[in-house]
């Protein structure tokens, strides 16, 4: 039986900042070629509204700056959207979908790196307000029974260009969906969210 796990994490709002609200859901794959996107969709449509959250104490602090990005700064399409998100966070509202599912979604690699596959604008907004660690923001993580996903699973984030990459080369590239088709697959320039944030900080705070 093939299993994936979807872990939801929300910061505890009325308690110590090292106490989190957490839910981990086991998902049995209904077909062999289910991608991480398929798993998240299945979770949101069939499981999310039924889950029960528990409280846990944070054990490992992951720095937002160390998280691997999948876009260079040229792939961040809307700086005004980030500014709007900053305003929302300042009003003590988190960045969530209408369903209340976190906008920020990640996987963890076998090398223990976190990869952000959805929510770059949201994470940059939180970073602009001095959030430093992953446990400080609502997020979703997809993993397998060993606590990570295989590199071959990560290739799906590159869409039609996945076949041009291998399990050992994807880290050298990012995707820019705003570019023309011939230029959407790009050589990586900013190697993590810290470098991406630094490259955009002046524009975000203007």
mmCIF file of C-alpha atoms in Angstrom:
data_model
loop_
_atom_site.group_PDB
_atom_site.id
_atom_site.type_symbol
_atom_site.label_atom_id
_atom_site.label_comp_id
_atom_site.label_asym_id
_atom_site.label_seq_id
_atom_site.Cartn_x
_atom_site.Cartn_y
_atom_site.Cartn_z
ATOM 1 C CA UNK A 1 0.000 0.000 0.000
ATOM 2 C CA UNK A 2 1.442 3.345 -1.052
ATOM 3 C CA UNK A 3 0.890 6.153 1.421
ATOM 4 C CA UNK A 4 1.533 9.848 1.480
ATOM 5 C CA UNK A 5 1.063 12.120 4.476
ATOM 6 C CA UNK A 6 -0.307 15.650 4.449
ATOM 7 C CA UNK A 7 0.678 17.632 7.520
ATOM 8 C CA UNK A 8 -1.086 20.889 8.383
ATOM 9 C CA UNK A 9 0.567 23.314 10.776
ATOM 10 C CA UNK A 10 -0.953 26.486 12.200
ATOM 11 C CA UNK A 11 0.743 28.645 14.851
ATOM 12 C CA UNK A 12 -1.077 28.698 18.178
ATOM 13 C CA UNK A 13 -2.525 32.193 18.479
ATOM 14 C CA UNK A 14 -3.428 32.390 22.145
ATOM 15 C CA UNK A 15 -0.615 30.330 23.646
ATOM 16 C CA UNK A 16 3.163 30.195 23.735
ATOM 17 C CA UNK A 17 4.730 30.705 20.323
ATOM 18 C CA UNK A 18 6.332 27.255 20.448
ATOM 19 C CA UNK A 19 2.952 25.497 20.604
ATOM 20 C CA UNK A 20 1.478 24.549 17.227
ATOM 21 C CA UNK A 21 -1.830 23.215 16.009
ATOM 22 C CA UNK A 22 -1.032 20.178 13.882
ATOM 23 C CA UNK A 23 -2.917 17.568 11.886
ATOM 24 C CA UNK A 24 -1.334 14.715 9.930
ATOM 25 C CA UNK A 25 -3.507 12.821 7.442
ATOM 26 C CA UNK A 26 -2.620 9.485 5.850
ATOM 27 C CA UNK A 27 -3.608 9.298 2.188
ATOM 28 C CA UNK A 28 -3.630 6.012 0.320
ATOM 29 C CA UNK A 29 -2.812 6.637 -3.313
ATOM 30 C CA UNK A 30 -5.698 5.639 -5.542
ATOM 31 C CA UNK A 31 -3.478 5.351 -8.590
ATOM 32 C CA UNK A 32 0.241 4.952 -9.160
ATOM 33 C CA UNK A 33 0.733 8.230 -11.005
ATOM 34 C CA UNK A 34 -0.837 10.523 -8.410
ATOM 35 C CA UNK A 35 1.331 13.615 -8.175
ATOM 36 C CA UNK A 36 1.851 15.862 -5.167
ATOM 37 C CA UNK A 37 -0.671 18.262 -6.715
ATOM 38 C CA UNK A 38 -3.205 15.417 -6.956
ATOM 39 C CA UNK A 39 -2.603 14.527 -3.315
ATOM 40 C CA UNK A 40 -3.174 18.110 -2.149
ATOM 41 C CA UNK A 41 -6.371 18.356 -4.227
ATOM 42 C CA UNK A 42 -7.641 15.044 -2.807
ATOM 43 C CA UNK A 43 -6.857 16.207 0.706
ATOM 44 C CA UNK A 44 -8.615 19.556 0.272
ATOM 45 C CA UNK A 45 -11.737 18.081 -1.333
ATOM 46 C CA UNK A 46 -12.178 14.915 0.727
ATOM 47 C CA UNK A 47 -10.327 15.160 4.042
ATOM 48 C CA UNK A 48 -9.602 18.738 5.064
ATOM 49 C CA UNK A 49 -13.012 19.627 6.510
ATOM 50 C CA UNK A 50 -13.069 16.449 8.611
ATOM 51 C CA UNK A 51 -9.691 16.727 10.309
ATOM 52 C CA UNK A 52 -9.054 17.285 14.011
ATOM 53 C CA UNK A 53 -6.147 19.436 15.108
ATOM 54 C CA UNK A 54 -3.912 18.554 18.028
ATOM 55 C CA UNK A 55 -1.368 20.640 19.897
ATOM 56 C CA UNK A 56 2.341 19.895 19.765
ATOM 57 C CA UNK A 57 5.468 21.694 20.845
ATOM 58 C CA UNK A 58 7.865 22.785 18.123
ATOM 59 C CA UNK A 59 10.886 20.494 17.945
ATOM 60 C CA UNK A 60 12.811 21.707 14.915
ATOM 61 C CA UNK A 61 13.103 25.293 13.725
ATOM 62 C CA UNK A 62 13.335 25.693 9.948
ATOM 63 C CA UNK A 63 14.535 29.092 8.774
ATOM 64 C CA UNK A 64 12.407 30.607 6.022
ATOM 65 C CA UNK A 65 15.550 31.939 4.353
ATOM 66 C CA UNK A 66 16.871 28.396 3.862
ATOM 67 C CA UNK A 67 13.790 27.088 2.050
ATOM 68 C CA UNK A 68 14.367 26.246 -1.620
ATOM 69 C CA UNK A 69 12.391 28.422 -4.024
ATOM 70 C CA UNK A 70 11.063 27.354 -7.427
ATOM 71 C CA UNK A 71 11.034 30.858 -8.949
ATOM 72 C CA UNK A 72 13.746 33.447 -9.533
ATOM 73 C CA UNK A 73 12.795 37.060 -8.849
ATOM 74 C CA UNK A 74 11.694 37.425 -12.492
ATOM 75 C CA UNK A 75 9.065 34.751 -11.823
ATOM 76 C CA UNK A 76 7.374 36.723 -9.035
ATOM 77 C CA UNK A 77 4.581 38.239 -11.069
ATOM 78 C CA UNK A 78 2.804 40.661 -8.759
ATOM 79 C CA UNK A 79 4.595 42.776 -6.160
ATOM 80 C CA UNK A 80 1.339 44.610 -5.400
ATOM 81 C CA UNK A 81 -0.163 41.276 -4.341
ATOM 82 C CA UNK A 82 2.622 40.864 -1.794
ATOM 83 C CA UNK A 83 1.947 44.345 -0.432
ATOM 84 C CA UNK A 84 -1.766 43.505 -0.088
ATOM 85 C CA UNK A 85 -0.850 40.342 1.788
ATOM 86 C CA UNK A 86 1.390 42.349 4.122
ATOM 87 C CA UNK A 87 -1.551 44.627 4.937
ATOM 88 C CA UNK A 88 -3.726 41.590 5.649
ATOM 89 C CA UNK A 89 -1.139 40.012 7.956
ATOM 90 C CA UNK A 90 -0.718 43.301 9.819
ATOM 91 C CA UNK A 91 -4.452 43.182 10.538
ATOM 92 C CA UNK A 92 -3.830 39.809 12.252
ATOM 93 C CA UNK A 93 -5.220 37.719 9.393
ATOM 94 C CA UNK A 94 -3.256 34.850 7.884
ATOM 95 C CA UNK A 95 -2.899 34.125 4.173
ATOM 96 C CA UNK A 96 -5.252 31.214 3.537
ATOM 97 C CA UNK A 97 -7.439 29.897 0.739
ATOM 98 C CA UNK A 98 -11.196 30.433 1.040
ATOM 99 C CA UNK A 99 -11.361 26.895 2.424
ATOM 100 C CA UNK A 100 -8.904 27.986 5.198
ATOM 101 C CA UNK A 101 -6.236 25.677 3.795
ATOM 102 C CA UNK A 102 -2.797 27.322 4.063
ATOM 103 C CA UNK A 103 -1.594 29.036 0.920
ATOM 104 C CA UNK A 104 1.988 27.961 1.635
ATOM 105 C CA UNK A 105 2.754 24.378 0.614
ATOM 106 C CA UNK A 106 6.042 22.504 0.813
ATOM 107 C CA UNK A 107 7.758 19.169 0.544
ATOM 108 C CA UNK A 108 10.878 17.963 2.301
ATOM 109 C CA UNK A 109 13.654 16.214 0.366
ATOM 110 C CA UNK A 110 15.702 13.209 1.412
ATOM 111 C CA UNK A 111 18.539 15.680 2.119
ATOM 112 C CA UNK A 112 16.243 17.403 4.652
ATOM 113 C CA UNK A 113 15.732 20.518 2.513
ATOM 114 C CA UNK A 114 12.312 22.142 2.376
ATOM 115 C CA UNK A 115 11.043 23.050 -1.103
ATOM 116 C CA UNK A 116 8.271 25.629 -1.525
ATOM 117 C CA UNK A 117 5.988 24.569 -4.379
ATOM 118 C CA UNK A 118 3.098 26.956 -3.739
ATOM 119 C CA UNK A 119 2.854 30.298 -1.957
ATOM 120 C CA UNK A 120 5.989 32.263 -2.905
ATOM 121 C CA UNK A 121 4.132 35.602 -2.691
ATOM 122 C CA UNK A 122 2.673 34.627 0.688
ATOM 123 C CA UNK A 123 6.003 33.591 2.174
ATOM 124 C CA UNK A 124 7.676 36.783 0.949
ATOM 125 C CA UNK A 125 4.912 38.782 2.652
ATOM 126 C CA UNK A 126 5.501 37.007 5.961
ATOM 127 C CA UNK A 127 9.256 37.468 5.609
ATOM 128 C CA UNK A 128 8.694 41.200 5.075
ATOM 129 C CA UNK A 129 7.127 41.289 8.536
ATOM 130 C CA UNK A 130 10.111 39.605 10.167
ATOM 131 C CA UNK A 131 8.764 36.065 10.362
ATOM 132 C CA UNK A 132 11.918 33.993 10.468
ATOM 133 C CA UNK A 133 10.839 30.381 10.999
ATOM 134 C CA UNK A 134 8.454 28.059 9.204
ATOM 135 C CA UNK A 135 6.520 27.213 12.365
ATOM 136 C CA UNK A 136 5.511 30.898 12.645
ATOM 137 C CA UNK A 137 3.258 30.714 9.583
ATOM 138 C CA UNK A 138 0.412 28.397 8.497
ATOM 139 C CA UNK A 139 1.651 25.813 6.022
ATOM 140 C CA UNK A 140 1.104 22.377 4.547
ATOM 141 C CA UNK A 141 3.747 19.706 3.987
ATOM 142 C CA UNK A 142 3.473 16.576 1.845
ATOM 143 C CA UNK A 143 5.750 13.656 2.737
ATOM 144 C CA UNK A 144 6.009 9.881 2.604
ATOM 145 C CA UNK A 145 6.373 7.378 5.422
ATOM 146 C CA UNK A 146 10.048 8.278 5.803
ATOM 147 C CA UNK A 147 9.275 11.979 6.269
ATOM 148 C CA UNK A 148 10.302 13.261 2.832
ATOM 149 C CA UNK A 149 9.448 12.889 -0.853
ATOM 150 C CA UNK A 150 11.654 11.449 -3.585
ATOM 151 C CA UNK A 151 13.399 13.782 -6.002
ATOM 152 C CA UNK A 152 11.441 12.232 -8.869
ATOM 153 C CA UNK A 153 8.228 13.469 -7.196
ATOM 154 C CA UNK A 154 9.563 17.036 -7.238
ATOM 155 C CA UNK A 155 9.904 17.075 -11.029
ATOM 156 C CA UNK A 156 6.136 17.581 -11.378
ATOM 157 C CA UNK A 157 6.562 21.177 -10.169
ATOM 158 C CA UNK A 158 8.282 21.951 -13.477
ATOM 159 C CA UNK A 159 5.193 21.045 -15.503
ATOM 160 C CA UNK A 160 5.880 20.209 -19.165
ATOM 161 C CA UNK A 161 9.610 20.718 -18.614
ATOM 162 C CA UNK A 162 9.918 17.861 -16.114
ATOM 163 C CA UNK A 163 11.165 15.536 -18.848
ATOM 164 C CA UNK A 164 14.117 17.863 -19.468
ATOM 165 C CA UNK A 165 15.323 17.455 -15.879
ATOM 166 C CA UNK A 166 16.572 14.557 -13.788
ATOM 167 C CA UNK A 167 16.481 13.757 -10.099
ATOM 168 C CA UNK A 168 20.004 15.155 -9.778
ATOM 169 C CA UNK A 169 19.583 18.355 -11.866
ATOM 170 C CA UNK A 170 16.283 19.927 -10.787
ATOM 171 C CA UNK A 171 18.001 22.018 -8.113
ATOM 172 C CA UNK A 172 19.830 23.925 -10.857
ATOM 173 C CA UNK A 173 16.586 25.239 -12.372
ATOM 174 C CA UNK A 174 13.480 27.262 -11.578
ATOM 175 C CA UNK A 175 10.287 27.931 -13.494
ATOM 176 C CA UNK A 176 8.842 31.235 -14.728
ATOM 177 C CA UNK A 177 5.270 30.821 -15.919
ATOM 178 C CA UNK A 178 5.133 34.502 -16.958
ATOM 179 C CA UNK A 179 7.850 34.095 -19.593
ATOM 180 C CA UNK A 180 7.411 32.928 -23.180
ATOM 181 C CA UNK A 181 7.381 29.151 -23.531
ATOM 182 C CA UNK A 182 10.990 28.914 -24.679
ATOM 183 C CA UNK A 183 12.136 30.839 -21.600
ATOM 184 C CA UNK A 184 9.948 29.355 -18.857
ATOM 185 C CA UNK A 185 12.593 26.888 -17.681
ATOM 186 C CA UNK A 186 15.382 29.046 -16.222
ATOM 187 C CA UNK A 187 18.787 28.532 -14.683
ATOM 188 C CA UNK A 188 18.535 29.103 -10.937
ATOM 189 C CA UNK A 189 19.858 32.481 -9.787
ATOM 190 C CA UNK A 190 18.437 32.862 -6.268
ATOM 191 C CA UNK A 191 19.225 29.607 -4.486
ATOM 192 C CA UNK A 192 16.786 29.993 -1.580
ATOM 193 C CA UNK A 193 13.991 32.169 -0.214
ATOM 194 C CA UNK A 194 16.507 34.344 1.611
ATOM 195 C CA UNK A 195 18.242 35.343 -1.607
ATOM 196 C CA UNK A 196 14.891 35.759 -3.358
ATOM 197 C CA UNK A 197 13.622 38.026 -0.574
ATOM 198 C CA UNK A 198 16.830 40.115 -0.580
ATOM 199 C CA UNK A 199 16.539 40.633 -4.350
ATOM 200 C CA UNK A 200 12.946 41.935 -4.053
ATOM 201 C CA UNK A 201 12.942 43.654 -0.651
ATOM 202 C CA UNK A 202 13.310 47.223 -1.971
ATOM 203 C CA UNK A 203 10.423 46.735 -4.435
ATOM 204 C CA UNK A 204 8.194 45.134 -1.789
ATOM 205 C CA UNK A 205 8.723 47.901 0.759
ATOM 206 C CA UNK A 206 8.435 50.875 -1.650
#
